[in-house]
Structures are given as structure tokens and as C-alpha cells.
PDB file of C-alpha atoms in Angstrom:
ATOM      1  CA  MET A   1       0.000   0.000   0.000  1.00 49.00           C
ATOM      2  CA  ARG A   2       2.804   2.399   0.934  1.00 46.00           C
ATOM      3  CA  LYS A   3       4.538   1.594  -2.328  1.00 45.00           C
ATOM      4  CA  LEU A   4       1.381   2.462  -4.268  1.00 40.00           C
ATOM      5  CA  VAL A   5       1.067   5.747  -2.354  1.00 38.00           C
ATOM      6  CA  ARG A   6       4.691   6.617  -3.192  1.00 44.00           C
ATOM      7  CA  ILE A   7       4.111   5.813  -6.866  1.00 42.00           C
ATOM      8  CA  LEU A   8       1.009   7.976  -6.972  1.00 38.00           C
ATOM      9  CA  LYS A   9       2.788  10.772  -5.127  1.00 43.00           C
ATOM     10  CA  TRP A  10       5.747  10.815  -7.489  1.00 40.00           C
ATOM     11  CA  SER A  11       3.500  10.417 -10.522  1.00 45.00           C
ATOM     12  CA  GLY A  12       1.496  13.443  -9.416  1.00 49.00           C
ATOM     13  CA  LEU A  13       4.657  15.442  -8.815  1.00 43.00           C
ATOM     14  CA  LEU A  14       6.030  14.536 -12.242  1.00 46.00           C
ATOM     15  CA  LEU A  15       2.744  15.530 -13.829  1.00 48.00           C
ATOM     16  CA  VAL A  16       2.830  18.922 -12.106  1.00 49.00           C
ATOM     17  CA  VAL A  17       6.434  19.458 -13.195  1.00 48.00           C
ATOM     18  CA  ALA A  18       5.568  18.480 -16.780  1.00 48.00           C
ATOM     19  CA  ILE A  19       2.664  20.928 -16.847  1.00 52.00           C
ATOM     20  CA  LEU A  20       4.836  23.697 -15.406  1.00 56.00           C
ATOM     21  CA  CYS A  21       7.518  22.989 -18.021  1.00 54.00           C
ATOM     22  CA  LEU A  22       4.881  23.128 -20.755  1.00 53.00           C
ATOM     23  CA  PHE A  23       3.631  26.504 -19.623  1.00 54.00           C
ATOM     24  CA  VAL A  24       7.143  27.895 -19.126  1.00 56.00           C
ATOM     25  CA  ALA A  25       8.178  26.708 -22.581  1.00 51.00           C
ATOM     26  CA  GLY A  26       5.006  28.243 -23.990  1.00 50.00           C
ATOM     27  CA  SER A  27       5.758  31.604 -22.384  1.00 53.00           C
ATOM     28  CA  ILE A  28       9.172  31.563 -24.078  1.00 53.00           C
ATOM     29  CA  LEU A  29       8.197  30.216 -27.505  1.00 56.00           C
ATOM     30  CA  TYR A  30       4.739  31.728 -28.066  1.00 60.00           C
ATOM     31  CA  ASN A  31       6.032  34.673 -30.097  1.00 73.00           C
ATOM     32  CA  LYS A  32       8.311  32.706 -32.411  1.00 80.00           C
ATOM     33  CA  LYS A  33       8.802  33.794 -36.018  1.00 86.00           C
ATOM     34  CA  TYR A  34       7.768  32.102 -39.251  1.00 87.00           C
ATOM     35  CA  ASP A  35       8.611  32.599 -42.886  1.00 89.00           C
ATOM     36  CA  ALA A  36       6.378  32.697 -45.954  1.00 90.00           C
ATOM     37  CA  PRO A  37       6.654  34.207 -49.415  1.00 93.00           C
ATOM     38  CA  ILE A  38       5.496  37.760 -50.000  1.00 94.00           C
ATOM     39  CA  PRO A  39       2.899  37.618 -52.805  1.00 95.00           C
ATOM     40  CA  ASP A  40       3.663  39.769 -55.807  1.00 96.00           C
ATOM     41  CA  LEU A  41       0.336  41.583 -55.538  1.00 97.00           C
ATOM     42  CA  HIS A  42      -0.059  45.334 -55.691  1.00 97.00           C
ATOM     43  CA  ALA A  43      -2.827  47.845 -55.058  1.00 97.00           C
ATOM     44  CA  SER A  44      -4.659  49.361 -58.001  1.00 98.00           C
ATOM     45  CA  LYS A  45      -6.085  52.837 -58.384  1.00 96.00           C
ATOM     46  CA  ASP A  46      -8.785  51.610 -60.761  1.00 98.00           C
ATOM     47  CA  SER A  47     -12.178  52.730 -59.434  1.00 98.00           C
ATOM     48  CA  LEU A  48     -13.845  49.390 -60.264  1.00 98.00           C
ATOM     49  CA  VAL A  49     -11.174  47.456 -58.361  1.00 98.00           C
ATOM     50  CA  ILE A  50     -11.522  49.790 -55.379  1.00 97.00           C
ATOM     51  CA  SER A  51     -15.319  49.444 -55.503  1.00 97.00           C
ATOM     52  CA  LYS A  52     -15.028  45.664 -55.445  1.00 98.00           C
ATOM     53  CA  GLY A  53     -12.636  45.897 -52.506  1.00 97.00           C
ATOM     54  CA  LYS A  54     -15.096  48.066 -50.628  1.00 96.00           C
ATOM     55  CA  HIS A  55     -17.857  45.482 -51.192  1.00 97.00           C
ATOM     56  CA  LEU A  56     -15.593  42.740 -49.862  1.00 97.00           C
ATOM     57  CA  VAL A  57     -14.541  44.773 -46.820  1.00 95.00           C
ATOM     58  CA  PHE A  58     -18.061  45.912 -45.904  1.00 93.00           C
ATOM     59  CA  THR A  59     -20.084  42.909 -47.041  1.00 95.00           C
ATOM     60  CA  THR A  60     -18.922  39.462 -48.156  1.00 96.00           C
ATOM     61  CA  ALA A  61     -15.565  39.376 -46.314  1.00 95.00           C
ATOM     62  CA  HIS A  62     -17.127  41.470 -43.470  1.00 93.00           C
ATOM     63  CA  CYS A  63     -13.796  43.021 -42.373  1.00 90.00           C
ATOM     64  CA  VAL A  64     -15.729  45.945 -40.870  1.00 89.00           C
ATOM     65  CA  GLU A  65     -17.292  43.585 -38.327  1.00 87.00           C
ATOM     66  CA  CYS A  66     -14.061  43.708 -36.308  1.00 85.00           C
ATOM     67  CA  HIS A  67     -12.095  46.684 -37.628  1.00 86.00           C
ATOM     68  CA  PHE A  68     -14.598  49.483 -37.030  1.00 81.00           C
ATOM     69  CA  LYS A  69     -13.845  52.649 -35.069  1.00 75.00           C
ATOM     70  CA  PRO A  70     -14.688  52.573 -31.359  1.00 71.00           C
ATOM     71  CA  GLY A  71     -18.244  53.744 -30.773  1.00 78.00           C
ATOM     72  CA  ASP A  72     -19.685  52.531 -34.101  1.00 82.00           C
ATOM     73  CA  SER A  73     -20.743  49.039 -32.996  1.00 81.00           C
ATOM     74  CA  LEU A  74     -24.506  49.662 -33.257  1.00 84.00           C
ATOM     75  CA  LYS A  75     -24.110  51.045 -36.775  1.00 85.00           C
ATOM     76  CA  VAL A  76     -22.069  48.018 -37.783  1.00 84.00           C
ATOM     77  CA  VAL A  77     -24.705  45.636 -36.414  1.00 84.00           C
ATOM     78  CA  SER A  78     -27.399  47.420 -38.422  1.00 84.00           C
ATOM     79  CA  GLY A  79     -25.359  47.227 -41.620  1.00 86.00           C
ATOM     80  CA  GLU A  80     -24.648  50.928 -41.980  1.00 84.00           C
ATOM     81  CA  GLU A  81     -21.525  52.105 -43.729  1.00 82.00           C
ATOM     82  CA  VAL A  82     -19.134  53.535 -41.159  1.00 80.00           C
ATOM     83  CA  ASP A  83     -15.729  55.134 -41.036  1.00 74.00           C
ATOM     84  CA  MET A  84     -13.773  52.006 -40.331  1.00 72.00           C
ATOM     85  CA  ALA A  85     -10.271  50.838 -39.569  1.00 69.00           C
ATOM     86  CA  GLY A  86      -9.814  52.036 -35.993  1.00 71.00           C
ATOM     87  CA  GLY A  87      -9.627  48.485 -34.683  1.00 75.00           C
ATOM     88  CA  GLY A  88      -9.448  47.358 -31.091  1.00 77.00           C
ATOM     89  CA  PHE A  89     -12.358  44.915 -30.984  1.00 79.00           C
ATOM     90  CA  PRO A  90     -11.506  42.356 -28.241  1.00 83.00           C
ATOM     91  CA  PHE A  91     -11.690  38.591 -28.773  1.00 82.00           C
ATOM     92  CA  LYS A  92     -11.756  36.672 -25.493  1.00 82.00           C
ATOM     93  CA  PHE A  93     -10.909  32.996 -25.119  1.00 79.00           C
ATOM     94  CA  PRO A  94      -9.642  30.845 -22.205  1.00 80.00           C
ATOM     95  CA  GLY A  95      -6.074  31.790 -23.128  1.00 82.00           C
ATOM     96  CA  GLY A  96      -6.593  35.533 -22.788  1.00 87.00           C
ATOM     97  CA  VAL A  97      -7.671  38.287 -25.147  1.00 89.00           C
ATOM     98  CA  PHE A  98      -6.487  39.543 -28.533  1.00 86.00           C
ATOM     99  CA  TYR A  99      -7.549  42.640 -30.434  1.00 87.00           C
ATOM    100  CA  ALA A 100      -8.453  43.504 -34.016  1.00 88.00           C
ATOM    101  CA  SER A 101      -5.755  45.678 -35.565  1.00 88.00           C
ATOM    102  CA  ASN A 102      -6.008  49.233 -36.771  1.00 90.00           C
ATOM    103  CA  ILE A 103      -5.944  48.778 -40.554  1.00 90.00           C
ATOM    104  CA  SER A 104      -6.117  52.450 -41.489  1.00 88.00           C
ATOM    105  CA  SER A 105      -3.283  54.194 -43.330  1.00 89.00           C
ATOM    106  CA  ASP A 106      -1.891  55.751 -40.158  1.00 90.00           C
ATOM    107  CA  LYS A 107       1.842  55.088 -40.101  1.00 91.00           C
ATOM    108  CA  GLU A 108       2.230  54.851 -36.333  1.00 90.00           C
ATOM    109  CA  THR A 109      -0.857  52.940 -35.182  1.00 89.00           C
ATOM    110  CA  GLY A 110      -2.138  51.486 -38.488  1.00 89.00           C
ATOM    111  CA  ILE A 111      -0.696  49.826 -41.576  1.00 91.00           C
ATOM    112  CA  GLY A 112       0.502  52.921 -43.383  1.00 92.00           C
ATOM    113  CA  ASN A 113       4.101  51.655 -43.400  1.00 93.00           C
ATOM    114  CA  TYR A 114       3.193  48.148 -44.618  1.00 95.00           C
ATOM    115  CA  THR A 115       3.920  47.244 -48.215  1.00 96.00           C
ATOM    116  CA  ASP A 116       1.169  45.748 -50.382  1.00 97.00           C
ATOM    117  CA  GLY A 117       3.032  42.439 -50.277  1.00 97.00           C
ATOM    118  CA  GLU A 118       3.170  42.421 -46.477  1.00 96.00           C
ATOM    119  CA  ILE A 119      -0.598  42.947 -46.278  1.00 96.00           C
ATOM    120  CA  ALA A 120      -1.126  40.221 -48.876  1.00 97.00           C
ATOM    121  CA  ARG A 121       1.071  37.852 -46.869  1.00 96.00           C
ATOM    122  CA  MET A 122      -1.003  38.463 -43.731  1.00 94.00           C
ATOM    123  CA  LEU A 123      -4.189  37.621 -45.615  1.00 95.00           C
ATOM    124  CA  ARG A 124      -2.823  34.596 -47.450  1.00 95.00           C
ATOM    125  CA  TYR A 125      -0.417  33.075 -44.906  1.00 93.00           C
ATOM    126  CA  GLY A 126      -1.455  34.492 -41.538  1.00 91.00           C
ATOM    127  CA  ILE A 127       1.969  35.931 -40.795  1.00 91.00           C
ATOM    128  CA  LYS A 128       2.494  39.419 -39.426  1.00 89.00           C
ATOM    129  CA  ARG A 129       5.068  41.882 -40.632  1.00 90.00           C
ATOM    130  CA  ASP A 130       7.488  40.784 -37.871  1.00 89.00           C
ATOM    131  CA  GLY A 131       7.066  37.099 -38.770  1.00 90.00           C
ATOM    132  CA  SER A 132       4.851  36.130 -35.810  1.00 86.00           C
ATOM    133  CA  VAL A 133       1.626  34.233 -36.395  1.00 85.00           C
ATOM    134  CA  LEU A 134      -1.757  35.912 -36.596  1.00 83.00           C
ATOM    135  CA  ILE A 135      -4.453  34.430 -34.385  1.00 78.00           C
ATOM    136  CA  PRO A 136      -6.541  32.524 -37.000  1.00 72.00           C
ATOM    137  CA  ALA A 137      -9.640  34.719 -36.777  1.00 73.00           C
ATOM    138  CA  MET A 138      -9.448  35.518 -40.517  1.00 79.00           C
ATOM    139  CA  GLU A 139      -9.539  32.587 -42.908  1.00 86.00           C
ATOM    140  CA  TYR A 140      -8.695  34.306 -46.182  1.00 94.00           C
ATOM    141  CA  GLN A 141      -5.843  32.029 -47.268  1.00 94.00           C
ATOM    142  CA  ASN A 142      -7.641  30.931 -50.423  1.00 96.00           C
ATOM    143  CA  LEU A 143      -8.869  34.293 -51.647  1.00 97.00           C
ATOM    144  CA  SER A 144      -8.158  34.899 -55.309  1.00 98.00           C
ATOM    145  CA  ASP A 145      -5.343  37.254 -56.285  1.00 98.00           C
ATOM    146  CA  GLU A 146      -7.992  39.558 -57.709  1.00 98.00           C
ATOM    147  CA  ASP A 147      -9.882  39.757 -54.411  1.00 98.00           C
ATOM    148  CA  ILE A 148      -6.752  40.346 -52.328  1.00 98.00           C
ATOM    149  CA  ILE A 149      -5.719  43.132 -54.707  1.00 98.00           C
ATOM    150  CA  ALA A 150      -9.210  44.638 -54.437  1.00 98.00           C
ATOM    151  CA  ILE A 151      -9.117  44.601 -50.625  1.00 97.00           C
ATOM    152  CA  ILE A 152      -5.665  46.172 -50.472  1.00 97.00           C
ATOM    153  CA  SER A 153      -6.681  48.754 -53.066  1.00 98.00           C
ATOM    154  CA  TYR A 154      -9.665  49.813 -50.970  1.00 96.00           C
ATOM    155  CA  LEU A 155      -7.655  49.872 -47.724  1.00 95.00           C
ATOM    156  CA  ARG A 156      -5.192  52.230 -49.376  1.00 95.00           C
ATOM    157  CA  THR A 157      -8.018  54.759 -49.830  1.00 94.00           C
ATOM    158  CA  LEU A 158      -8.849  54.871 -46.118  1.00 89.00           C
ATOM    159  CA  PRO A 159      -7.743  57.991 -44.245  1.00 88.00           C
ATOM    160  CA  PRO A 160      -5.367  57.587 -41.312  1.00 89.00           C
ATOM    161  CA  VAL A 161      -7.047  56.896 -37.980  1.00 86.00           C
ATOM    162  CA  VAL A 162      -4.790  57.538 -35.009  1.00 87.00           C
ATOM    163  CA  HIS A 163      -5.870  54.829 -32.581  1.00 85.00           C
ATOM    164  CA  LYS A 164      -3.403  52.676 -30.677  1.00 87.00           C
ATOM    165  CA  VAL A 165      -4.872  49.225 -30.174  1.00 88.00           C
ATOM    166  CA  PRO A 166      -4.050  47.511 -26.840  1.00 89.00           C
ATOM    167  CA  GLU A 167      -1.408  44.807 -26.875  1.00 88.00           C
ATOM    168  CA  ASN A 168      -2.700  41.239 -26.973  1.00 87.00           C
ATOM    169  CA  ASP A 169      -2.844  39.816 -23.457  1.00 89.00           C
ATOM    170  CA  PHE A 170      -2.258  36.060 -23.215  1.00 85.00           C
ATOM    171  CA  ASN A 171      -2.089  34.065 -20.002  1.00 85.00           C
ATOM    172  CA  LEU A 172       0.118  30.974 -19.610  1.00 81.00           C
ATOM    173  CA  LEU A 173      -2.510  28.774 -21.288  1.00 80.00           C
ATOM    174  CA  GLY A 174      -2.783  31.181 -24.207  1.00 79.00           C
ATOM    175  CA  LYS A 175       0.981  31.308 -24.648  1.00 80.00           C
ATOM    176  CA  ALA A 176       1.187  27.518 -24.572  1.00 79.00           C
ATOM    177  CA  ILE A 177      -1.559  27.316 -27.214  1.00 78.00           C
ATOM    178  CA  LEU A 178       0.290  29.822 -29.411  1.00 78.00           C
ATOM    179  CA  ALA A 179       3.591  28.020 -28.959  1.00 77.00           C
ATOM    180  CA  PHE A 180       2.432  24.468 -29.613  1.00 73.00           C
ATOM    181  CA  LEU A 181      -0.948  24.526 -31.378  1.00 75.00           C
ATOM    182  CA  ILE A 182      -1.301  27.669 -33.494  1.00 78.00           C
ATOM    183  CA  ARG A 183       0.587  27.643 -36.778  1.00 81.00           C
ATOM    184  CA  PRO A 184       0.340  29.724 -39.951  1.00 85.00           C
ATOM    185  CA  VAL A 185      -2.164  28.119 -42.323  1.00 85.00           C
ATOM    186  CA  ASN A 186      -1.135  27.912 -45.956  1.00 88.00           C
ATOM    187  CA  PRO A 187      -3.607  27.934 -48.859  1.00 91.00           C
ATOM    188  CA  LYS A 188      -5.083  24.499 -49.611  1.00 88.00           C
ATOM    189  CA  SER A 189      -3.740  24.744 -53.158  1.00 89.00           C
ATOM    190  CA  THR A 190      -2.532  27.442 -55.507  1.00 93.00           C
ATOM    191  CA  PRO A 191      -5.130  30.226 -55.064  1.00 94.00           C
ATOM    192  CA  PRO A 192      -6.942  31.263 -58.240  1.00 96.00           C
ATOM    193  CA  VAL A 193      -5.946  34.444 -60.022  1.00 97.00           C
ATOM    194  CA  LYS A 194      -9.625  35.352 -60.317  1.00 96.00           C
ATOM    195  CA  VAL A 195     -12.992  33.681 -59.813  1.00 97.00           C
ATOM    196  CA  LEU A 196     -15.917  34.026 -62.197  1.00 96.00           C
ATOM    197  CA  THR A 197     -18.820  35.877 -60.589  1.00 96.00           C
ATOM    198  CA  ASP A 198     -22.031  33.968 -61.361  1.00 97.00           C
ATOM    199  CA  THR A 199     -24.812  31.966 -59.695  1.00 97.00           C
ATOM    200  CA  THR A 200     -23.127  28.565 -59.866  1.00 98.00           C
ATOM    201  CA  VAL A 201     -22.434  26.110 -57.062  1.00 98.00           C
ATOM    202  CA  GLU A 202     -18.716  26.684 -57.703  1.00 97.00           C
ATOM    203  CA  TYR A 203     -18.985  30.416 -57.020  1.00 98.00           C
ATOM    204  CA  GLY A 204     -21.161  29.735 -53.977  1.00 98.00           C
ATOM    205  CA  HIS A 205     -18.486  27.386 -52.651  1.00 97.00           C
ATOM    206  CA  TYR A 206     -15.835  30.047 -53.166  1.00 97.00           C
ATOM    207  CA  ILE A 207     -17.802  32.691 -51.243  1.00 97.00           C
ATOM    208  CA  ALA A 208     -18.953  30.398 -48.434  1.00 96.00           C
ATOM    209  CA  GLU A 209     -15.604  28.686 -47.937  1.00 94.00           C
ATOM    210  CA  ASN A 210     -13.030  31.358 -48.745  1.00 95.00           C
ATOM    211  CA  VAL A 211     -14.627  34.787 -48.410  1.00 97.00           C
ATOM    212  CA  SER A 212     -17.532  34.787 -45.951  1.00 96.00           C
ATOM    213  CA  ASN A 213     -16.224  31.834 -43.915  1.00 93.00           C
ATOM    214  CA  CYS A 214     -19.521  30.046 -43.233  1.00 94.00           C
ATOM    215  CA  LYS A 215     -17.443  27.054 -42.197  1.00 91.00           C
ATOM    216  CA  GLY A 216     -15.778  29.063 -39.439  1.00 89.00           C
ATOM    217  CA  CYS A 217     -18.963  29.339 -37.394  1.00 91.00           C
ATOM    218  CA  HIS A 218     -21.123  26.493 -38.671  1.00 95.00           C
ATOM    219  CA  THR A 219     -18.522  23.781 -38.068  1.00 94.00           C
ATOM    220  CA  GLU A 220     -17.991  22.888 -34.419  1.00 93.00           C
ATOM    221  CA  ARG A 221     -14.598  23.885 -33.016  1.00 87.00           C
ATOM    222  CA  SER A 222     -12.652  23.341 -29.830  1.00 83.00           C
ATOM    223  CA  GLN A 223     -13.457  26.066 -27.308  1.00 77.00           C
ATOM    224  CA  ASN A 224      -9.792  26.180 -26.261  1.00 70.00           C
ATOM    225  CA  THR A 225      -7.798  26.004 -29.489  1.00 70.00           C
ATOM    226  CA  GLY A 226     -10.301  26.833 -32.246  1.00 74.00           C
ATOM    227  CA  GLU A 227      -9.467  23.552 -34.005  1.00 79.00           C
ATOM    228  CA  TYR A 228     -12.282  22.071 -36.116  1.00 86.00           C
ATOM    229  CA  ILE A 229     -13.745  19.028 -34.379  1.00 90.00           C
ATOM    230  CA  GLY A 230     -17.113  18.631 -36.124  1.00 92.00           C
ATOM    231  CA  GLU A 231     -18.507  17.750 -39.547  1.00 94.00           C
ATOM    232  CA  GLU A 232     -18.228  20.655 -41.971  1.00 95.00           C
ATOM    233  CA  LEU A 233     -21.238  23.014 -41.897  1.00 96.00           C
ATOM    234  CA  ALA A 234     -23.173  20.674 -39.566  1.00 96.00           C
ATOM    235  CA  GLY A 235     -23.330  23.266 -36.787  1.00 94.00           C
ATOM    236  CA  GLY A 236     -22.770  22.792 -33.086  1.00 93.00           C
ATOM    237  CA  LEU A 237     -21.626  24.682 -30.002  1.00 90.00           C
ATOM    238  CA  PHE A 238     -20.125  28.020 -30.989  1.00 88.00           C
ATOM    239  CA  GLU A 239     -19.393  29.946 -27.782  1.00 85.00           C
ATOM    240  CA  PRO A 240     -20.886  31.087 -24.467  1.00 87.00           C
ATOM    241  CA  VAL A 241     -23.104  34.168 -24.596  1.00 87.00           C
ATOM    242  CA  GLU A 242     -20.994  37.191 -23.718  1.00 80.00           C
ATOM    243  CA  ASN A 243     -21.434  38.221 -20.074  1.00 79.00           C
ATOM    244  CA  ASP A 244     -23.828  35.316 -19.420  1.00 85.00           C
ATOM    245  CA  PRO A 245     -22.043  31.985 -18.864  1.00 81.00           C
ATOM    246  CA  THR A 246     -25.406  30.302 -18.192  1.00 89.00           C
ATOM    247  CA  LYS A 247     -26.256  30.533 -21.914  1.00 91.00           C
ATOM    248  CA  LEU A 248     -24.539  29.012 -24.939  1.00 91.00           C
ATOM    249  CA  ILE A 249     -24.711  29.917 -28.637  1.00 93.00           C
ATOM    250  CA  PHE A 250     -25.169  27.089 -31.133  1.00 93.00           C
ATOM    251  CA  ALA A 251     -24.654  27.448 -34.889  1.00 95.00           C
ATOM    252  CA  PRO A 252     -27.392  25.799 -37.000  1.00 96.00           C
ATOM    253  CA  ASN A 253     -26.777  22.772 -39.218  1.00 97.00           C
ATOM    254  CA  LEU A 254     -26.558  24.151 -42.777  1.00 97.00           C
ATOM    255  CA  THR A 255     -26.193  20.800 -44.543  1.00 97.00           C
ATOM    256  CA  PRO A 256     -29.144  19.504 -46.641  1.00 97.00           C
ATOM    257  CA  ASP A 257     -30.080  16.739 -44.229  1.00 97.00           C
ATOM    258  CA  PRO A 258     -33.868  16.151 -44.558  1.00 97.00           C
ATOM    259  CA  GLN A 259     -34.378  15.678 -40.810  1.00 96.00           C
ATOM    260  CA  THR A 260     -31.962  18.121 -39.174  1.00 97.00           C
ATOM    261  CA  GLY A 261     -30.794  20.553 -41.874  1.00 97.00           C
ATOM    262  CA  HIS A 262     -31.868  24.066 -40.813  1.00 96.00           C
ATOM    263  CA  ILE A 263     -32.487  25.339 -44.355  1.00 96.00           C
ATOM    264  CA  TYR A 264     -33.254  22.027 -46.079  1.00 96.00           C
ATOM    265  CA  ASN A 265     -36.810  23.065 -47.005  1.00 95.00           C
ATOM    266  CA  TRP A 266     -36.086  26.731 -47.652  1.00 97.00           C
ATOM    267  CA  SER A 267     -36.757  28.144 -51.087  1.00 97.00           C
ATOM    268  CA  PHE A 268     -34.323  30.689 -52.452  1.00 98.00           C
ATOM    269  CA  GLU A 269     -36.808  33.451 -51.682  1.00 97.00           C
ATOM    270  CA  GLN A 270     -36.946  32.378 -48.029  1.00 97.00           C
ATOM    271  CA  PHE A 271     -33.163  32.229 -47.898  1.00 97.00           C
ATOM    272  CA  LYS A 272     -32.785  35.689 -49.456  1.00 97.00           C
ATOM    273  CA  ASN A 273     -35.456  37.246 -47.243  1.00 97.00           C
ATOM    274  CA  ARG A 274     -33.772  35.927 -44.119  1.00 96.00           C
ATOM    275  CA  PHE A 275     -30.605  37.786 -45.064  1.00 96.00           C
ATOM    276  CA  VAL A 276     -32.507  40.973 -45.845  1.00 94.00           C
ATOM    277  CA  LYS A 277     -33.993  40.983 -42.315  1.00 94.00           C
ATOM    278  CA  GLY A 278     -30.549  41.181 -40.719  1.00 92.00           C
ATOM    279  CA  LYS A 279     -29.923  40.346 -37.056  1.00 92.00           C
ATOM    280  CA  LEU A 280     -33.010  38.919 -35.331  1.00 92.00           C
ATOM    281  CA  ILE A 281     -31.347  37.209 -32.356  1.00 91.00           C
ATOM    282  CA  PRO A 282     -29.395  39.874 -30.415  1.00 89.00           C
ATOM    283  CA  GLN A 283     -26.724  37.438 -29.179  1.00 88.00           C
ATOM    284  CA  SER A 284     -26.045  35.967 -32.623  1.00 90.00           C
ATOM    285  CA  PRO A 285     -22.379  36.409 -33.624  1.00 87.00           C
ATOM    286  CA  MET A 286     -23.167  36.114 -37.337  1.00 92.00           C
ATOM    287  CA  PRO A 287     -22.364  39.376 -39.175  1.00 93.00           C
ATOM    288  CA  TRP A 288     -25.954  39.886 -40.322  1.00 94.00           C
ATOM    289  CA  GLY A 289     -25.385  43.626 -40.682  1.00 93.00           C
ATOM    290  CA  GLN A 290     -22.838  42.963 -43.408  1.00 94.00           C
ATOM    291  CA  PHE A 291     -24.423  39.921 -45.035  1.00 96.00           C
ATOM    292  CA  LYS A 292     -27.808  41.666 -45.432  1.00 94.00           C
ATOM    293  CA  ASN A 293     -26.116  43.762 -48.141  1.00 95.00           C
ATOM    294  CA  MET A 294     -25.058  40.764 -50.265  1.00 97.00           C
ATOM    295  CA  ASN A 295     -26.404  40.923 -53.812  1.00 97.00           C
ATOM    296  CA  GLU A 296     -28.749  38.354 -55.342  1.00 97.00           C
ATOM    297  CA  THR A 297     -25.999  36.703 -57.396  1.00 98.00           C
ATOM    298  CA  GLU A 298     -23.961  35.987 -54.263  1.00 98.00           C
ATOM    299  CA  LEU A 299     -26.950  34.748 -52.265  1.00 98.00           C
ATOM    300  CA  LEU A 300     -28.219  32.464 -55.018  1.00 98.00           C
ATOM    301  CA  ALA A 301     -24.772  30.938 -55.469  1.00 98.00           C
ATOM    302  CA  ILE A 302     -24.449  30.317 -51.714  1.00 98.00           C
ATOM    303  CA  TRP A 303     -27.953  28.819 -51.528  1.00 98.00           C
ATOM    304  CA  LYS A 304     -27.124  26.413 -54.355  1.00 98.00           C
ATOM    305  CA  TYR A 305     -23.833  25.477 -52.742  1.00 98.00           C
ATOM    306  CA  LEU A 306     -25.353  24.769 -49.316  1.00 98.00           C
ATOM    307  CA  HIS A 307     -27.859  22.426 -50.980  1.00 97.00           C
ATOM    308  CA  SER A 308     -25.011  20.579 -52.711  1.00 97.00           C
ATOM    309  CA  VAL A 309     -22.834  19.666 -49.704  1.00 97.00           C
ATOM    310  CA  LYS A 310     -22.844  16.313 -47.898  1.00 96.00           C
ATOM    311  CA  PRO A 311     -25.921  15.921 -45.674  1.00 97.00           C
ATOM    312  CA  VAL A 312     -25.047  15.431 -42.010  1.00 97.00           C
ATOM    313  CA  GLN A 313     -27.694  14.311 -39.546  1.00 97.00           C
ATOM    314  CA  LYS A 314     -27.080  16.450 -36.474  1.00 96.00           C
ATOM    315  CA  LYS A 315     -29.878  18.006 -34.465  1.00 96.00           C
ATOM    316  CA  ILE A 316     -28.895  21.365 -33.038  1.00 94.00           C
ATOM    317  CA  GLY A 317     -32.032  22.875 -31.506  1.00 90.00           C
ATOM    318  CA  ALA A 318     -32.331  26.525 -30.526  1.00 91.00           C
ATOM    319  CA  VAL A 319     -29.547  29.012 -31.287  1.00 92.00           C
ATOM    320  CA  ILE A 320     -29.466  30.096 -27.621  1.00 90.00           C
ATOM    321  CA  GLN A 321     -29.508  27.259 -25.088  1.00 91.00           C
ATOM    322  CA  ASP A 322     -28.970  26.864 -21.345  1.00 88.00           C
ATOM    323  CA  ALA A 323     -25.499  25.725 -20.354  1.00 84.00           C
ATOM    324  CA  LYS A 324     -25.582  22.225 -18.867  1.00 73.00           C
TER     325      LYS A 324
END
């Protein structure tokens, strides 16, 4: 019996030491540097390119959802066009908090000193100017060259906004996650130079997967690391309701399963009208304010795509549920 107690005691001590070593190593390695090519993509002054970039930033790619100026949150939720780029929106997770950057042309607090290639590298490879990894809140790795150029072209038209965003604040768990679990994500394949804008399933797949990131919310992820752990687009637990840990937010199942698919029986008109209505559930994290301004071509393509994916039988229930 005493021998067993000693074994358990030393095993527990070794476990504590191992955990401490993990966290210490994480605190040292969390800000390590990575390398990736700088895309040979450059901003354009063509008004049509800039207009397309503005539509991406304010609507389909919904950049404004996080990078708006402080004080404009209600306007963003309602879908109004705002003076954006101030940044500072906080993202909280068990490992701490990180903030959306100031992406205005200010040279001290924004991206005014970044080259076009450095901005393109952040979008495509998730690597900051200093080589450290971006928290994977933006999944734009597979954007076409044309769309990245359009976004950069529009950002270059933004006036400077002097607003210093707080430094990211990670605890020991967050640093360990950054050191050992978070890595830059490369494109799945060679990104297209451009994508044909039409109402096909292929274009719907491009928007849903690479631009609007439907997968990011409607595929269940680990609450600690953000890693995908569920069937694609089948919904699941998304996050706790902000400031109310007794409630949880669940993303609906968007697959065309006859029994559990949220939009299986929806006509295109129903689908389109739901977007037009904007945010109906106050706690919903979906950027309804931006998506309500999608055009009919985009919505029809997405609707076709969502009805073409693999059906997954997964009952979700209400969007807001009591924590168990």
C-alpha cells in the first residue's frame, strides 16, 4: 500500500512538473517567427477594383465587423456604412484576449508603413510583418489574387485613424496554445488568379468557404484552441453568450439533411429574405449587418452550394440554449 502511495505521489509530482515545463516553454516560444513568401500583388487605383474591394470589406468578407472605429458598434450591427479601420475589438478565449488591428493608413498605429506584399502575406499566410503568427480569426488564405488586390486597393483609400490598439494579453494557457498549437495556415492549393462571378455552385463554394467563412462558425470547433472538431457546416456549439455563462450559442446545421438541416426546405426566396432581415437574435455572432447587403448573385450561389454539400444528420435545436 505504501509503495502504491509513493508511486502515486511521485507520478502526481512529475505531472505537475511536466505541466509547469509546458507553460514555461510556452511563455518563451509563443512569439516565435515564421517565414512565408510575400505575394507579388499590388494595389490598383482603378475605381472598379476599389469598388469591389469596398464590397468585400463591408459585405462578403465582413472586415468591418471587427475593424470598425470605437463607438460605431450599433451602426455596424445594423449594416450601416461607417468610417472604419480604428480596430481594437476584443476577442476573449480561455487563453486571454487579442484585439483587431487598426488597418487604417496611419503610419504609427495602423498599416501605413506596410507594403502591399506584407498585407497580402497576412491575408494569405497568416503571418504578421514581424514574422509572428496571426491568431486565425481571418480565414482568407484561399482568396483569389484579384480579391486580395481589391481589398488592399480599398484599404489604401482609407484615411489615417490615429488609434493605438491595446497589446494582446495572453495568459500561460494562451501562450502555450500559441507556442504548440497555433501555426500559420497555408492555402489548400494554388489560389486562383480570379474567380468568375455567377450563380453557380462553384462560385457559392468560393464565397462560403473562402470569403464569408460560413465554415468558421457552422462547423464545431474546440473552445480552447479553435481547431475544427465537427462535420463541416453541420453546426454545433459556438461559444458562451458574452457576459452570461449560463447561456450558450449554437450554430445551425446548414447541410441539406432532410431531418436536421436548418435550411433544407427553404426556397431561395426564403433564404434571401432571411438575409434581408438582418440580425433577429441579439446574441447571434453572425455578421448579419454585413451579409444583409449581399447581392442576389452571391446569395443564389451560396444557396445552391449549401444544398449541394454532404448531408449530415445532427440536431442542433435553438440558437441560444442553457449551459448544462
